[in-house]
mmCIF file of C-alpha atoms (C1' of nucleotides) in Angstrom:
data_model
loop_
_atom_site.group_PDB
_atom_site.id
_atom_site.type_symbol
_atom_site.label_atom_id
_atom_site.label_comp_id
_atom_site.label_asym_id
_atom_site.label_seq_id
_atom_site.Cartn_x
_atom_site.Cartn_y
_atom_site.Cartn_z
ATOM 1 C CA UNK A 1 -105.850 6.038 -106.538
ATOM 2 C CA UNK A 2 -104.328 5.035 -103.254
ATOM 3 C CA UNK A 3 -100.618 5.647 -103.066
ATOM 4 C CA UNK A 4 -98.547 5.444 -99.908
ATOM 5 C CA UNK A 5 -100.079 8.479 -98.135
ATOM 6 C CA UNK A 6 -103.594 7.206 -98.705
ATOM 7 C CA UNK A 7 -102.731 3.692 -97.481
ATOM 8 C CA UNK A 8 -100.897 5.067 -94.445
ATOM 9 C CA UNK A 9 -103.866 7.285 -93.603
ATOM 10 C CA UNK A 10 -106.157 4.270 -93.799
ATOM 11 C CA UNK A 11 -103.762 2.233 -91.661
ATOM 12 C CA UNK A 12 -103.754 4.872 -88.947
ATOM 13 C CA UNK A 13 -107.510 4.700 -88.670
ATOM 14 C CA UNK A 14 -107.713 0.902 -88.751
ATOM 15 C CA UNK A 15 -104.998 0.113 -86.240
ATOM 16 C CA UNK A 16 -106.595 1.500 -83.072
ATOM 17 C CA UNK A 17 -110.009 0.228 -84.139
ATOM 18 C CA UNK A 18 -109.065 -3.371 -84.803
ATOM 19 C CA UNK A 19 -105.822 -4.303 -83.116
ATOM 20 C CA UNK A 20 -105.990 -7.196 -80.654
ATOM 21 C CA UNK A 21 -109.486 -8.170 -81.724
ATOM 22 C CA UNK A 22 -110.128 -11.789 -82.605
ATOM 23 C CA UNK A 23 -111.116 -12.474 -86.198
ATOM 24 C CA UNK A 24 -114.356 -14.425 -86.032
ATOM 25 C CA UNK A 25 -114.998 -14.961 -89.728
ATOM 26 C CA UNK A 26 -114.246 -13.780 -93.234
ATOM 27 C CA UNK A 27 -116.805 -13.685 -95.974
ATOM 28 C CA UNK A 28 -115.419 -13.637 -99.496
ATOM 29 C CA UNK A 29 -118.113 -12.405 -101.838
ATOM 30 C CA UNK A 30 -115.900 -12.570 -104.901
ATOM 31 C CA UNK A 31 -113.435 -15.382 -104.913
ATOM 32 C CA UNK A 32 -111.180 -13.885 -107.598
ATOM 33 C CA UNK A 33 -110.144 -10.881 -105.478
ATOM 34 C CA UNK A 34 -108.082 -13.338 -103.430
ATOM 35 C CA UNK A 35 -104.941 -13.385 -105.514
ATOM 36 C CA UNK A 36 -101.929 -15.464 -104.897
ATOM 37 C CA UNK A 37 -100.108 -15.828 -108.166
ATOM 38 C CA UNK A 38 -97.116 -18.037 -107.712
ATOM 39 C CA UNK A 39 -98.048 -18.567 -104.102
ATOM 40 C CA UNK A 40 -96.848 -21.547 -102.181
ATOM 41 C CA UNK A 41 -100.319 -22.854 -101.846
ATOM 42 C CA UNK A 42 -103.020 -23.521 -104.372
ATOM 43 C CA UNK A 43 -106.493 -24.840 -104.001
ATOM 44 C CA UNK A 44 -109.006 -24.069 -101.327
ATOM 45 C CA UNK A 45 -108.433 -21.219 -98.916
ATOM 46 C CA UNK A 46 -107.967 -22.452 -95.372
ATOM 47 C CA UNK A 47 -109.316 -20.595 -92.346
ATOM 48 C CA UNK A 48 -105.887 -20.382 -90.775
ATOM 49 C CA UNK A 49 -104.477 -18.620 -93.838
ATOM 50 C CA UNK A 50 -107.131 -15.964 -93.399
ATOM 51 C CA UNK A 51 -106.338 -15.593 -89.708
ATOM 52 C CA UNK A 52 -109.771 -16.835 -88.685
ATOM 53 C CA UNK A 53 -109.825 -17.662 -84.982
ATOM 54 C CA UNK A 54 -106.677 -15.633 -84.394
ATOM 55 C CA UNK A 55 -106.108 -12.184 -82.929
ATOM 56 C CA UNK A 56 -105.102 -9.296 -85.139
ATOM 57 C CA UNK A 57 -101.719 -8.273 -83.789
ATOM 58 C CA UNK A 58 -100.664 -5.575 -86.230
ATOM 59 C CA UNK A 59 -101.912 -3.292 -88.949
ATOM 60 C CA UNK A 60 -98.843 -2.440 -90.983
ATOM 61 C CA UNK A 61 -98.011 -0.921 -94.291
ATOM 62 C CA UNK A 62 -95.174 -1.475 -96.751
ATOM 63 C CA UNK A 63 -95.195 0.768 -99.794
ATOM 64 C CA UNK A 64 -98.803 0.797 -100.966
ATOM 65 C CA UNK A 65 -99.731 -2.496 -99.311
ATOM 66 C CA UNK A 66 -101.764 -2.767 -96.164
ATOM 67 C CA UNK A 67 -100.809 -5.738 -93.992
ATOM 68 C CA UNK A 68 -102.993 -7.364 -91.350
ATOM 69 C CA UNK A 69 -100.769 -9.487 -89.138
ATOM 70 C CA UNK A 70 -102.376 -12.275 -87.116
ATOM 71 C CA UNK A 71 -101.250 -14.048 -83.998
ATOM 72 C CA UNK A 72 -101.015 -17.384 -85.802
ATOM 73 C CA UNK A 73 -98.256 -15.984 -88.034
ATOM 74 C CA UNK A 74 -100.369 -15.506 -91.124
ATOM 75 C CA UNK A 75 -100.752 -12.146 -92.828
ATOM 76 C CA UNK A 76 -103.376 -10.715 -95.107
ATOM 77 C CA UNK A 77 -102.023 -8.199 -97.587
ATOM 78 C CA UNK A 78 -104.499 -5.816 -99.175
ATOM 79 C CA UNK A 79 -103.591 -4.001 -102.367
ATOM 80 C CA UNK A 80 -106.037 -1.256 -103.102
ATOM 81 C CA UNK A 81 -105.117 -0.837 -106.753
ATOM 82 C CA UNK A 82 -106.931 2.034 -108.416
ATOM 83 C CA UNK A 83 -110.287 2.208 -106.726
ATOM 84 C CA UNK A 84 -110.011 0.029 -103.651
ATOM 85 C CA UNK A 85 -110.960 1.209 -100.197
ATOM 86 C CA UNK A 86 -111.368 -0.164 -96.700
ATOM 87 C CA UNK A 87 -114.427 0.719 -94.697
ATOM 88 C CA UNK A 88 -115.512 0.106 -91.137
ATOM 89 C CA UNK A 89 -119.289 0.323 -91.381
ATOM 90 C CA UNK A 90 -120.912 2.146 -88.507
ATOM 91 C CA UNK A 91 -124.239 1.248 -87.011
ATOM 92 C CA UNK A 92 -126.908 -0.736 -88.749
ATOM 93 C CA UNK A 93 -128.230 1.670 -91.259
ATOM 94 C CA UNK A 94 -126.523 2.808 -94.357
ATOM 95 C CA UNK A 95 -126.824 0.944 -97.591
ATOM 96 C CA UNK A 96 -124.472 -1.810 -98.625
ATOM 97 C CA UNK A 97 -122.121 -0.471 -101.275
ATOM 98 C CA UNK A 98 -121.740 -2.361 -104.527
ATOM 99 C CA UNK A 99 -118.424 -4.111 -105.150
ATOM 100 C CA UNK A 100 -117.996 -5.096 -101.524
ATOM 101 C CA UNK A 101 -115.831 -8.142 -102.092
ATOM 102 C CA UNK A 102 -114.502 -9.168 -98.668
ATOM 103 C CA UNK A 103 -115.987 -8.788 -95.174
ATOM 104 C CA UNK A 104 -113.911 -9.418 -92.054
ATOM 105 C CA UNK A 105 -115.822 -9.731 -88.786
ATOM 106 C CA UNK A 106 -113.922 -9.180 -85.555
ATOM 107 C CA UNK A 107 -115.220 -9.985 -82.099
ATOM 108 C CA UNK A 108 -115.280 -7.053 -79.747
ATOM 109 C CA UNK A 109 -115.119 -7.843 -76.005
ATOM 110 C CA UNK A 110 -117.677 -5.344 -74.772
ATOM 111 C CA UNK A 111 -119.667 -4.149 -77.738
ATOM 112 C CA UNK A 112 -121.096 -5.499 -80.955
ATOM 113 C CA UNK A 113 -118.700 -7.065 -83.417
ATOM 114 C CA UNK A 114 -116.690 -4.849 -85.694
ATOM 115 C CA UNK A 115 -116.631 -5.350 -89.414
ATOM 116 C CA UNK A 116 -114.126 -4.365 -92.063
ATOM 117 C CA UNK A 117 -115.009 -4.161 -95.741
ATOM 118 C CA UNK A 118 -112.825 -4.322 -98.812
ATOM 119 C CA UNK A 119 -114.588 -2.465 -101.606
ATOM 120 C CA UNK A 120 -113.109 -2.193 -105.090
ATOM 121 C CA UNK A 121 -115.238 -1.356 -108.146
ATOM 122 C CA UNK A 122 -112.493 -1.724 -110.726
ATOM 123 C CA UNK A 123 -110.869 -4.705 -109.109
ATOM 124 C CA UNK A 124 -107.324 -3.672 -109.886
ATOM 125 C CA UNK A 125 -106.748 -4.314 -106.240
ATOM 126 C CA UNK A 126 -106.877 -7.617 -104.433
ATOM 127 C CA UNK A 127 -106.110 -9.575 -101.309
ATOM 128 C CA UNK A 128 -103.052 -11.784 -100.852
ATOM 129 C CA UNK A 129 -102.630 -14.377 -98.137
ATOM 130 C CA UNK A 130 -99.247 -15.132 -96.594
ATOM 131 C CA UNK A 131 -99.108 -18.292 -94.512
ATOM 132 C CA UNK A 132 -96.159 -17.202 -92.369
ATOM 133 C CA UNK A 133 -93.666 -14.313 -92.002
ATOM 134 C CA UNK A 134 -91.230 -15.853 -94.449
ATOM 135 C CA UNK A 135 -93.914 -16.209 -97.083
ATOM 136 C CA UNK A 136 -94.855 -12.571 -96.520
ATOM 137 C CA UNK A 137 -91.358 -11.158 -96.798
ATOM 138 C CA UNK A 138 -90.195 -13.359 -99.666
ATOM 139 C CA UNK A 139 -93.165 -13.550 -101.912
ATOM 140 C CA UNK A 140 -95.256 -10.462 -101.233
ATOM 141 C CA UNK A 141 -92.858 -7.783 -100.033
ATOM 142 C CA UNK A 142 -89.544 -9.060 -101.323
ATOM 143 C CA UNK A 143 -89.251 -6.893 -104.402
ATOM 144 C CA UNK A 144 -90.066 -3.556 -102.832
ATOM 145 C CA UNK A 145 -87.519 -0.770 -102.682
ATOM 146 C CA UNK A 146 -86.926 1.612 -99.751
ATOM 147 C CA UNK A 147 -89.872 3.447 -98.213
ATOM 148 C CA UNK A 148 -90.573 6.808 -99.831
ATOM 149 C CA UNK A 149 -91.215 8.848 -96.650
ATOM 150 C CA UNK A 150 -87.718 8.198 -95.327
ATOM 151 C CA UNK A 151 -85.909 7.957 -98.640
ATOM 152 C CA UNK A 152 -82.169 8.677 -98.525
ATOM 153 C CA UNK A 153 -80.133 9.411 -101.658
ATOM 154 C CA UNK A 154 -77.781 6.521 -100.921
ATOM 155 C CA UNK A 155 -80.713 4.124 -101.110
ATOM 156 C CA UNK A 156 -81.598 4.900 -104.717
ATOM 157 C CA UNK A 157 -78.623 6.548 -106.364
ATOM 158 C CA UNK A 158 -77.235 3.322 -107.784
ATOM 159 C CA UNK A 159 -80.626 2.186 -109.056
ATOM 160 C CA UNK A 160 -81.095 5.518 -110.816
ATOM 161 C CA UNK A 161 -77.591 5.558 -112.239
ATOM 162 C CA UNK A 162 -77.997 2.270 -114.012
ATOM 163 C CA UNK A 163 -81.235 2.947 -115.872
ATOM 164 C CA UNK A 164 -81.898 5.113 -118.877
ATOM 165 C CA UNK A 165 -85.607 5.222 -118.162
ATOM 166 C CA UNK A 166 -87.326 8.531 -117.523
ATOM 167 C CA UNK A 167 -86.870 9.718 -113.952
ATOM 168 C CA UNK A 168 -90.626 9.586 -113.382
ATOM 169 C CA UNK A 169 -90.798 6.018 -114.684
ATOM 170 C CA UNK A 170 -88.074 5.024 -112.235
ATOM 171 C CA UNK A 171 -89.931 6.649 -109.339
ATOM 172 C CA UNK A 172 -93.073 4.718 -110.238
ATOM 173 C CA UNK A 173 -91.112 1.445 -110.132
ATOM 174 C CA UNK A 174 -91.886 -0.023 -106.705
ATOM 175 C CA UNK A 175 -88.603 -1.885 -106.751
ATOM 176 C CA UNK A 176 -86.690 1.389 -106.928
ATOM 177 C CA UNK A 177 -88.720 3.163 -104.261
ATOM 178 C CA UNK A 178 -91.884 1.893 -102.598
ATOM 179 C CA UNK A 179 -95.047 3.933 -102.347
ATOM 180 C CA UNK A 180 -94.942 6.546 -105.103
ATOM 181 C CA UNK A 181 -97.729 6.638 -107.697
ATOM 182 C CA UNK A 182 -98.689 9.063 -110.407
ATOM 183 C CA UNK A 183 -99.832 11.933 -108.208
ATOM 184 C CA UNK A 184 -96.844 12.125 -105.893
ATOM 185 C CA UNK A 185 -94.316 11.477 -108.647
ATOM 186 C CA UNK A 186 -95.535 14.622 -110.419
ATOM 187 C CA UNK A 187 -95.672 16.626 -107.198
ATOM 188 C CA UNK A 188 -92.199 15.636 -106.001
ATOM 189 C CA UNK A 189 -90.564 16.218 -109.393
ATOM 190 C CA UNK A 190 -92.125 19.646 -109.687
ATOM 191 C CA UNK A 191 -90.887 20.691 -106.277
ATOM 192 C CA UNK A 192 -87.442 19.330 -107.052
ATOM 193 C CA UNK A 193 -87.333 21.172 -110.389
ATOM 194 C CA UNK A 194 -86.601 18.005 -112.334
ATOM 195 C CA UNK A 195 -88.239 17.288 -115.680
ATOM 196 C CA UNK A 196 -90.181 14.000 -115.548
ATOM 197 C CA UNK A 197 -88.675 12.742 -118.807
ATOM 198 C CA UNK A 198 -85.048 13.292 -117.806
ATOM 199 C CA UNK A 199 -83.139 10.020 -118.060
ATOM 200 C CA UNK A 200 -82.656 8.817 -114.495
ATOM 201 C CA UNK A 201 -78.982 8.064 -115.117
ATOM 202 C CA UNK A 202 -78.398 11.701 -116.039
ATOM 203 C CA UNK A 203 -79.274 13.114 -112.619
ATOM 204 C CA UNK A 204 -76.289 14.420 -110.703
ATOM 205 C CA UNK A 205 -75.724 13.906 -107.025
ATOM 206 C CA UNK A 206 -77.267 17.198 -105.913
ATOM 207 C CA UNK A 207 -80.377 16.565 -108.002
ATOM 208 C CA UNK A 208 -80.854 13.126 -106.467
ATOM 209 C CA UNK A 209 -80.435 14.618 -103.020
ATOM 210 C CA UNK A 210 -82.939 17.348 -103.771
ATOM 211 C CA UNK A 211 -85.409 14.913 -105.269
ATOM 212 C CA UNK A 212 -85.240 12.672 -102.196
ATOM 213 C CA UNK A 213 -85.813 15.624 -99.913
ATOM 214 C CA UNK A 214 -88.936 16.617 -101.819
ATOM 215 C CA UNK A 215 -90.225 13.049 -102.015
ATOM 216 C CA UNK A 216 -89.991 12.840 -98.222
ATOM 217 C CA UNK A 217 -91.663 16.211 -97.763
ATOM 218 C CA UNK A 218 -94.539 15.479 -100.144
ATOM 219 C CA UNK A 219 -95.181 12.078 -98.556
ATOM 220 C CA UNK A 220 -95.206 13.448 -95.006
ATOM 221 C CA UNK A 221 -97.421 16.402 -95.854
ATOM 222 C CA UNK A 222 -99.859 14.191 -97.734
ATOM 223 C CA UNK A 223 -100.040 11.680 -94.873
ATOM 224 C CA UNK A 224 -100.701 14.557 -92.512
ATOM 225 C CA UNK A 225 -103.621 15.657 -94.687
ATOM 226 C CA UNK A 226 -105.105 12.153 -94.909
ATOM 227 C CA UNK A 227 -104.073 11.607 -98.539
ATOM 228 C CA UNK A 228 -105.549 12.902 -101.788
ATOM 229 C CA UNK A 229 -109.194 12.278 -102.518
ATOM 230 C CA UNK A 230 -109.880 12.673 -106.229
ATOM 231 C CA UNK A 231 -112.858 10.404 -106.452
ATOM 232 C CA UNK A 232 -112.443 7.048 -104.777
ATOM 233 C CA UNK A 233 -110.125 7.490 -101.833
ATOM 234 C CA UNK A 234 -111.873 7.559 -98.480
ATOM 235 C CA UNK A 235 -110.708 6.912 -94.962
ATOM 236 C CA UNK A 236 -112.383 3.905 -93.308
ATOM 237 C CA UNK A 237 -115.001 6.170 -91.707
ATOM 238 C CA UNK A 238 -115.956 7.569 -95.107
ATOM 239 C CA UNK A 239 -114.246 10.937 -94.788
ATOM 240 C CA UNK A 240 -112.092 12.252 -97.655
ATOM 241 C CA UNK A 241 -108.409 13.143 -97.574
ATOM 242 C CA UNK A 242 -107.535 16.803 -97.882
ATOM 243 C CA UNK A 243 -104.265 16.840 -99.765
ATOM 244 C CA UNK A 244 -105.819 17.501 -103.150
ATOM 245 C CA UNK A 245 -105.995 21.199 -102.295
ATOM 246 C CA UNK A 246 -102.234 21.231 -101.951
ATOM 247 C CA UNK A 247 -101.469 19.703 -105.349
ATOM 248 C CA UNK A 248 -99.212 22.057 -107.282
ATOM 249 C CA UNK A 249 -99.243 20.289 -110.640
ATOM 250 C CA UNK A 250 -101.236 17.039 -110.675
ATOM 251 C CA UNK A 251 -104.446 17.549 -112.626
ATOM 252 C CA UNK A 252 -103.669 21.251 -113.165
ATOM 253 C CA UNK A 253 -102.482 21.324 -116.760
ATOM 254 C CA UNK A 254 -103.315 24.640 -118.411
ATOM 255 C CA UNK A 255 -103.267 26.449 -115.073
ATOM 256 C CA UNK A 256 -100.365 28.652 -114.001
ATOM 257 C CA UNK A 257 -97.391 27.136 -112.193
ATOM 258 C CA UNK A 258 -97.675 28.082 -108.507
ATOM 259 C CA UNK A 259 -93.950 28.833 -108.450
ATOM 260 C CA UNK A 260 -93.399 30.883 -111.598
ATOM 261 C CA UNK A 261 -96.770 31.463 -113.255
ATOM 262 C CA UNK A 262 -95.909 29.753 -116.551
ATOM 263 C CA UNK A 263 -98.742 27.585 -117.920
ATOM 264 C CA UNK A 264 -98.363 23.959 -116.813
ATOM 265 C CA UNK A 265 -98.009 21.429 -119.619
ATOM 266 C CA UNK A 266 -99.239 17.892 -120.095
ATOM 267 C CA UNK A 267 -97.357 14.965 -121.537
ATOM 268 C CA UNK A 268 -97.402 11.204 -121.415
ATOM 269 C CA UNK A 269 -94.557 9.451 -119.610
ATOM 270 C CA UNK A 270 -94.576 5.667 -119.335
ATOM 271 C CA UNK A 271 -98.218 5.644 -120.486
ATOM 272 C CA UNK A 272 -99.033 7.849 -117.507
ATOM 273 C CA UNK A 273 -100.614 11.236 -117.675
ATOM 274 C CA UNK A 274 -98.009 13.745 -116.503
ATOM 275 C CA UNK A 275 -98.245 17.432 -115.619
ATOM 276 C CA UNK A 276 -95.150 19.580 -115.223
ATOM 277 C CA UNK A 277 -93.871 23.133 -115.466
ATOM 278 C CA UNK A 278 -91.789 23.680 -118.602
ATOM 279 C CA UNK A 279 -89.962 26.559 -116.928
ATOM 280 C CA UNK A 280 -89.233 25.222 -113.429
ATOM 281 C CA UNK A 281 -88.471 21.631 -114.374
ATOM 282 C CA UNK A 282 -85.338 21.077 -116.395
ATOM 283 C "C1'" DC B 1 -80.877 -8.281 -118.571
ATOM 284 C "C1'" DT B 2 -83.535 -4.164 -119.574
ATOM 285 C "C1'" DT B 3 -87.387 -1.955 -121.274
ATOM 286 C "C1'" DG B 4 -91.873 -1.115 -123.055
ATOM 287 C "C1'" DC B 5 -96.385 -2.313 -124.123
ATOM 288 C "C1'" DG B 6 -100.909 -4.713 -123.623
ATOM 289 C "C1'" DT B 7 -104.252 -6.264 -120.290
ATOM 290 C "C1'" DC B 8 -107.319 -6.146 -116.611
ATOM 291 C "C1'" DC B 9 -111.950 -3.319 -114.899
ATOM 292 C "C1'" DT B 10 -115.835 0.108 -113.964
ATOM 293 C "C1'" DG B 11 -117.548 4.636 -113.708
ATOM 294 C "C1'" DC B 12 -117.369 9.127 -114.975
ATOM 295 C "C1'" DT B 13 -116.884 12.883 -118.539
ATOM 296 C "C1'" DC B 14 -117.315 14.673 -122.860
ATOM 297 C "C1'" DG B 15 -118.934 15.363 -127.506
ATOM 298 C "C1'" DC B 16 -122.264 14.737 -131.014
ATOM 299 C "C1'" DT C 1 -131.651 14.218 -123.768
ATOM 300 C "C1'" DG C 2 -129.272 9.977 -124.768
ATOM 301 C "C1'" DC C 3 -125.612 7.249 -125.862
ATOM 302 C "C1'" DG C 4 -121.167 5.592 -126.974
ATOM 303 C "C1'" DA C 5 -116.289 6.504 -127.006
ATOM 304 C "C1'" DG C 6 -112.487 7.732 -124.345
ATOM 305 C "C1'" DC C 7 -109.977 7.999 -120.288
ATOM 306 C "C1'" DA C 8 -108.163 7.057 -115.590
ATOM 307 C "C1'" DG C 9 -103.965 3.828 -113.934
ATOM 308 C "C1'" DG C 10 -101.069 -0.225 -110.429
ATOM 309 C "C1'" DA C 11 -99.137 -4.389 -111.232
ATOM 310 C "C1'" DC C 12 -97.969 -8.075 -113.951
ATOM 311 C "C1'" DG C 13 -97.065 -11.028 -118.126
ATOM 312 C "C1'" DC C 14 -94.859 -11.262 -122.149
ATOM 313 C "C1'" DA C 15 -92.035 -9.916 -126.134
ATOM 314 C "C1'" DA C 16 -88.287 -7.621 -128.308
#
DNA sequence: CTTGCGTCCTGCTCGC
DNA sequence: TGCGAGCAGGACGCAA
């Protein structure tokens, strides 16, 4: 389940591998993974919208979205959803994985061409095409809140104050803060000592400050470790992320709290499985 | 407007 | 041992 740390880890591998290469072709094995609901354009996909013939100028990330920026002004936004991953296949052997929906082929000046695969068994993810920077910022990135790794209290305090939703639900809302998913919401709230079901509007200033500090810390540590591999997440070379070993609560219900030793409890918040410490989190 | 719930989808785990 | 039910959940559409 790629959240911001997983996407950022993937981005860091892709950027030096692919930047400045010319995109020779794109093969779309499954048409319906190209999603542009409400997009400016309908109908057939044009080569220029895919960046074909253009150089890849940037590999960026905003929240959980991976953004390939091409010289012609178009951008390809990849959302990994639940089970999506990006792979740069190495060499000629190795079997073709199932659910390989999109193949980008880049020309390499002095070696064989380099390919990039989008693989997504559950297809909660998808690929969005922005025709120009305005299209990208308005339609695809326009509703995202501030980035989680640099989150300041002033950036979310008003959003939290005006909602009665559970604090965890608010953190999962990408418009409130971009990049947090189920794993890191549980981890950050545990470290901050805040109960996931606390109404967001009931947090006081010091709690919001503390929560932001722990969100930043969890994000940076997880990025450093290459993200959390539970089952699906892999870096583009196939290696797993190592942050799972540092999870304090996620997936550990019934085990002792690493801070106080009390048995961690499980509950459902916003239809999401949630693990927390009934003693540390109030 | 805010909020919550159903839907999408496949693969893995668990219980009988 | 085999099989089916249940579960995992990010984003979005829709309804109250």
